[in-house]
Amino acid sequence: MECPTDALPLLELLCVADEVRPPGALDSSDPHEKASDAVVHTYLVDGGRLLLTHWRGRLHEVIYQTPAESEEDATRRNERLLAHYGQGDGWTEILDNGFGKTYRRTDQRRYALWGYAMDITTFGTMEFHQVRW
C-alpha cells in the first residue's frame, strides 16, 4: 500500500545549485541563520515542506518537513531516504537523544538527522555540517 511520503522528491547533494529542479512551489528564500554565505529555499510539496540549502554554488542540505501519518509510514519514508542519500553506503547511528537520531554515512561524507519528536528528516554534507555548527 502506497503512503503519501512515497512520492517525496529525491535530490542529489553537491549538485550545482542552478541545476536543482524545484521540487514544488517556492515559498521563500532566506539567508541561512548560521552560515551567512548559504541560502535556504523553502518549497511547498505534498505532505509538507522541503528546505534546500545552497552553499558555495552547490546543494549541501535537504530538510524534509513532511510528517508521516503513522510510525510505519515514517519508517518506510526514512528507509527510502536513507537508501537514496546513502548512495550505496550504509549509515551508522551516532546518537539517540530521546528527541531524534543522528547518523553518519559509513564514508563519513554525509550526515542524517531524524527528529522523531516532530518527524523532520535532514540530509547534508559533513563539509556544510562543520560550518553550520
PDB file of N, CA and C in Angstrom, residues 17-63:
ATOM      1  N   ALA A  17      23.887  24.173  -7.821  1.00  0.00           N
ATOM      2  CA  ALA A  17      22.649  24.783  -7.340  1.00  0.00           C
ATOM      3  C   ALA A  17      21.722  25.199  -8.478  1.00  0.00           C
ATOM      4  N   ASP A  18      22.286  25.736  -9.539  1.00  0.00           N
ATOM      5  CA  ASP A  18      21.466  26.192 -10.666  1.00  0.00           C
ATOM      6  C   ASP A  18      20.802  25.043 -11.418  1.00  0.00           C
ATOM      7  N   GLU A  19      21.265  23.823 -11.192  1.00  0.00           N
ATOM      8  CA  GLU A  19      20.709  22.666 -11.887  1.00  0.00           C
ATOM      9  C   GLU A  19      19.654  21.915 -11.059  1.00  0.00           C
ATOM     10  N   VAL A  20      19.394  22.395  -9.838  1.00  0.00           N
ATOM     11  CA  VAL A  20      18.394  21.749  -8.988  1.00  0.00           C
ATOM     12  C   VAL A  20      17.012  22.067  -9.526  1.00  0.00           C
ATOM     13  N   ARG A  21      16.273  21.036  -9.842  1.00  0.00           N
ATOM     14  CA  ARG A  21      14.899  21.218 -10.318  1.00  0.00           C
ATOM     15  C   ARG A  21      14.013  21.514  -9.102  1.00  0.00           C
ATOM     16  N   PRO A  22      13.274  22.624  -9.121  1.00  0.00           N
ATOM     17  CA  PRO A  22      12.414  22.950  -7.990  1.00  0.00           C
ATOM     18  C   PRO A  22      11.458  21.782  -7.679  1.00  0.00           C
ATOM     19  N   PRO A  23      11.470  21.307  -6.422  1.00  0.00           N
ATOM     20  CA  PRO A  23      10.639  20.158  -6.068  1.00  0.00           C
ATOM     21  C   PRO A  23       9.175  20.502  -5.807  1.00  0.00           C
ATOM     22  N   GLY A  24       8.840  21.779  -5.856  1.00  0.00           N
ATOM     23  CA  GLY A  24       7.469  22.219  -5.593  1.00  0.00           C
ATOM     24  C   GLY A  24       7.385  23.721  -5.796  1.00  0.00           C
ATOM     25  N   ALA A  25       6.368  24.325  -5.215  1.00  0.00           N
ATOM     26  CA  ALA A  25       6.196  25.775  -5.314  1.00  0.00           C
ATOM     27  C   ALA A  25       7.126  26.466  -4.316  1.00  0.00           C
ATOM     28  N   LEU A  26       7.912  27.427  -4.807  1.00  0.00           N
ATOM     29  CA  LEU A  26       8.821  28.167  -3.940  1.00  0.00           C
ATOM     30  C   LEU A  26       8.010  29.001  -2.952  1.00  0.00           C
ATOM     31  N   ASP A  27       8.296  28.826  -1.668  1.00  0.00           N
ATOM     32  CA  ASP A  27       7.604  29.554  -0.603  1.00  0.00           C
ATOM     33  C   ASP A  27       8.450  30.722  -0.103  1.00  0.00           C
ATOM     34  N   SER A  28       9.784  30.494   0.004  1.00  0.00           N
ATOM     35  CA  SER A  28      10.663  31.571   0.468  1.00  0.00           C
ATOM     36  C   SER A  28      12.117  31.237   0.157  1.00  0.00           C
ATOM     37  N   SER A  29      12.945  32.272   0.152  1.00  0.00           N
ATOM     38  CA  SER A  29      14.397  32.147   0.033  1.00  0.00           C
ATOM     39  C   SER A  29      15.001  33.094   1.060  1.00  0.00           C
ATOM     40  N   ASP A  30      15.792  32.524   1.976  1.00  0.00           N
ATOM     41  CA  ASP A  30      16.339  33.320   3.071  1.00  0.00           C
ATOM     42  C   ASP A  30      17.786  32.938   3.329  1.00  0.00           C
ATOM     43  N   PRO A  31      18.568  33.881   3.869  1.00  0.00           N
ATOM     44  CA  PRO A  31      19.925  33.532   4.278  1.00  0.00           C
ATOM     45  C   PRO A  31      19.859  32.471   5.385  1.00  0.00           C
ATOM     46  N   HIS A  32      20.821  31.582   5.397  1.00  0.00           N
ATOM     47  CA  HIS A  32      20.891  30.566   6.452  1.00  0.00           C
ATOM     48  C   HIS A  32      21.227  31.270   7.761  1.00  0.00           C
ATOM     49  N   GLU A  33      20.603  30.856   8.842  1.00  0.00           N
ATOM     50  CA  GLU A  33      20.792  31.545  10.117  1.00  0.00           C
ATOM     51  C   GLU A  33      22.181  31.348  10.729  1.00  0.00           C
ATOM     52  N   LYS A  34      22.892  30.269  10.347  1.00  0.00           N
ATOM     53  CA  LYS A  34      24.208  30.010  10.935  1.00  0.00           C
ATOM     54  C   LYS A  34      25.351  30.069   9.932  1.00  0.00           C
ATOM     55  N   ALA A  35      25.033  30.175   8.665  1.00  0.00           N
ATOM     56  CA  ALA A  35      26.064  30.239   7.621  1.00  0.00           C
ATOM     57  C   ALA A  35      25.694  31.386   6.688  1.00  0.00           C
ATOM     58  N   SER A  36      26.331  32.529   6.884  1.00  0.00           N
ATOM     59  CA  SER A  36      25.926  33.746   6.175  1.00  0.00           C
ATOM     60  C   SER A  36      26.032  33.648   4.660  1.00  0.00           C
ATOM     61  N   ASP A  37      26.889  32.777   4.147  1.00  0.00           N
ATOM     62  CA  ASP A  37      27.035  32.667   2.706  1.00  0.00           C
ATOM     63  C   ASP A  37      26.189  31.541   2.106  1.00  0.00           C
ATOM     64  N   ALA A  38      25.248  31.023   2.888  1.00  0.00           N
ATOM     65  CA  ALA A  38      24.336  29.978   2.410  1.00  0.00           C
ATOM     66  C   ALA A  38      22.916  30.527   2.323  1.00  0.00           C
ATOM     67  N   VAL A  39      22.133  29.957   1.401  1.00  0.00           N
ATOM     68  CA  VAL A  39      20.739  30.370   1.207  1.00  0.00           C
ATOM     69  C   VAL A  39      19.845  29.147   1.340  1.00  0.00           C
ATOM     70  N   VAL A  40      18.731  29.330   2.058  1.00  0.00           N
ATOM     71  CA  VAL A  40      17.762  28.257   2.241  1.00  0.00           C
ATOM     72  C   VAL A  40      16.518  28.587   1.421  1.00  0.00           C
ATOM     73  N   HIS A  41      16.192  27.700   0.483  1.00  0.00           N
ATOM     74  CA  HIS A  41      14.994  27.837  -0.338  1.00  0.00           C
ATOM     75  C   HIS A  41      13.950  26.855   0.213  1.00  0.00           C
ATOM     76  N   THR A  42      12.784  27.369   0.539  1.00  0.00           N
ATOM     77  CA  THR A  42      11.710  26.536   1.087  1.00  0.00           C
ATOM     78  C   THR A  42      10.659  26.314   0.008  1.00  0.00           C
ATOM     79  N   TYR A  43      10.337  25.043  -0.217  1.00  0.00           N
ATOM     80  CA  TYR A  43       9.359  24.661  -1.232  1.00  0.00           C
ATOM     81  C   TYR A  43       8.183  23.948  -0.582  1.00  0.00           C
ATOM     82  N   LEU A  44       6.996  24.223  -1.079  1.00  0.00           N
ATOM     83  CA  LEU A  44       5.808  23.503  -0.640  1.00  0.00           C
ATOM     84  C   LEU A  44       5.669  22.257  -1.501  1.00  0.00           C
ATOM     85  N   VAL A  45       5.529  21.105  -0.844  1.00  0.00           N
ATOM     86  CA  VAL A  45       5.372  19.825  -1.535  1.00  0.00           C
ATOM     87  C   VAL A  45       4.188  19.103  -0.906  1.00  0.00           C
ATOM     88  N   ASP A  46       3.697  18.078  -1.589  1.00  0.00           N
ATOM     89  CA  ASP A  46       2.630  17.283  -0.995  1.00  0.00           C
ATOM     90  C   ASP A  46       3.114  16.735   0.341  1.00  0.00           C
ATOM     91  N   GLY A  47       2.377  16.993   1.388  1.00  0.00           N
ATOM     92  CA  GLY A  47       2.715  16.478   2.700  1.00  0.00           C
ATOM     93  C   GLY A  47       3.561  17.395   3.559  1.00  0.00           C
ATOM     94  N   GLY A  48       3.928  18.582   3.062  1.00  0.00           N
ATOM     95  CA  GLY A  48       4.706  19.487   3.899  1.00  0.00           C
ATOM     96  C   GLY A  48       5.604  20.424   3.128  1.00  0.00           C
ATOM     97  N   ARG A  49       6.835  20.526   3.610  1.00  0.00           N
ATOM     98  CA  ARG A  49       7.799  21.453   3.016  1.00  0.00           C
ATOM     99  C   ARG A  49       9.155  20.778   2.877  1.00  0.00           C
ATOM    100  N   LEU A  50       9.919  21.246   1.882  1.00  0.00           N
ATOM    101  CA  LEU A  50      11.310  20.835   1.692  1.00  0.00           C
ATOM    102  C   LEU A  50      12.158  22.090   1.765  1.00  0.00           C
ATOM    103  N   LEU A  51      13.220  22.036   2.540  1.00  0.00           N
ATOM    104  CA  LEU A  51      14.153  23.147   2.646  1.00  0.00           C
ATOM    105  C   LEU A  51      15.468  22.713   2.005  1.00  0.00           C
ATOM    106  N   LEU A  52      15.896  23.454   1.000  1.00  0.00           N
ATOM    107  CA  LEU A  52      17.133  23.151   0.285  1.00  0.00           C
ATOM    108  C   LEU A  52      18.149  24.239   0.585  1.00  0.00           C
ATOM    109  N   THR A  53      19.315  23.845   1.076  1.00  0.00           N
ATOM    110  CA  THR A  53      20.363  24.809   1.393  1.00  0.00           C
ATOM    111  C   THR A  53      21.444  24.757   0.331  1.00  0.00           C
ATOM    112  N   HIS A  54      21.628  25.898  -0.308  1.00  0.00           N
ATOM    113  CA  HIS A  54      22.673  26.054  -1.312  1.00  0.00           C
ATOM    114  C   HIS A  54      23.817  26.823  -0.649  1.00  0.00           C
ATOM    115  N   TRP A  55      25.013  26.290  -0.827  1.00  0.00           N
ATOM    116  CA  TRP A  55      26.208  26.889  -0.240  1.00  0.00           C
ATOM    117  C   TRP A  55      27.354  26.682  -1.210  1.00  0.00           C
ATOM    118  N   ARG A  56      28.082  27.739  -1.481  1.00  0.00           N
ATOM    119  CA  ARG A  56      29.214  27.686  -2.415  1.00  0.00           C
ATOM    120  C   ARG A  56      28.796  27.125  -3.773  1.00  0.00           C
ATOM    121  N   GLY A  57      27.577  27.479  -4.206  1.00  0.00           N
ATOM    122  CA  GLY A  57      27.103  27.123  -5.537  1.00  0.00           C
ATOM    123  C   GLY A  57      26.600  25.696  -5.690  1.00  0.00           C
ATOM    124  N   ARG A  58      26.462  24.974  -4.560  1.00  0.00           N
ATOM    125  CA  ARG A  58      26.010  23.576  -4.617  1.00  0.00           C
ATOM    126  C   ARG A  58      24.961  23.302  -3.546  1.00  0.00           C
ATOM    127  N   LEU A  59      24.207  22.239  -3.761  1.00  0.00           N
ATOM    128  CA  LEU A  59      23.204  21.808  -2.781  1.00  0.00           C
ATOM    129  C   LEU A  59      23.912  21.020  -1.682  1.00  0.00           C
ATOM    130  N   HIS A  60      23.825  21.515  -0.459  1.00  0.00           N
ATOM    131  CA  HIS A  60      24.524  20.881   0.662  1.00  0.00           C
ATOM    132  C   HIS A  60      23.603  20.293   1.720  1.00  0.00           C
ATOM    133  N   GLU A  61      22.329  20.656   1.707  1.00  0.00           N
ATOM    134  CA  GLU A  61      21.443  20.130   2.743  1.00  0.00           C
ATOM    135  C   GLU A  61      20.007  20.096   2.228  1.00  0.00           C
ATOM    136  N   VAL A  62      19.310  19.018   2.595  1.00  0.00           N
ATOM    137  CA  VAL A  62      17.894  18.863   2.262  1.00  0.00           C
ATOM    138  C   VAL A  62      17.166  18.500   3.550  1.00  0.00           C
ATOM    139  N   ILE A  63      16.150  19.274   3.896  1.00  0.00           N
ATOM    140  CA  ILE A  63      15.351  19.014   5.096  1.00  0.00           C
ATOM    141  C   ILE A  63      13.929  18.695   4.667  1.00  0.00           C
TER     142      ILE A  63
END
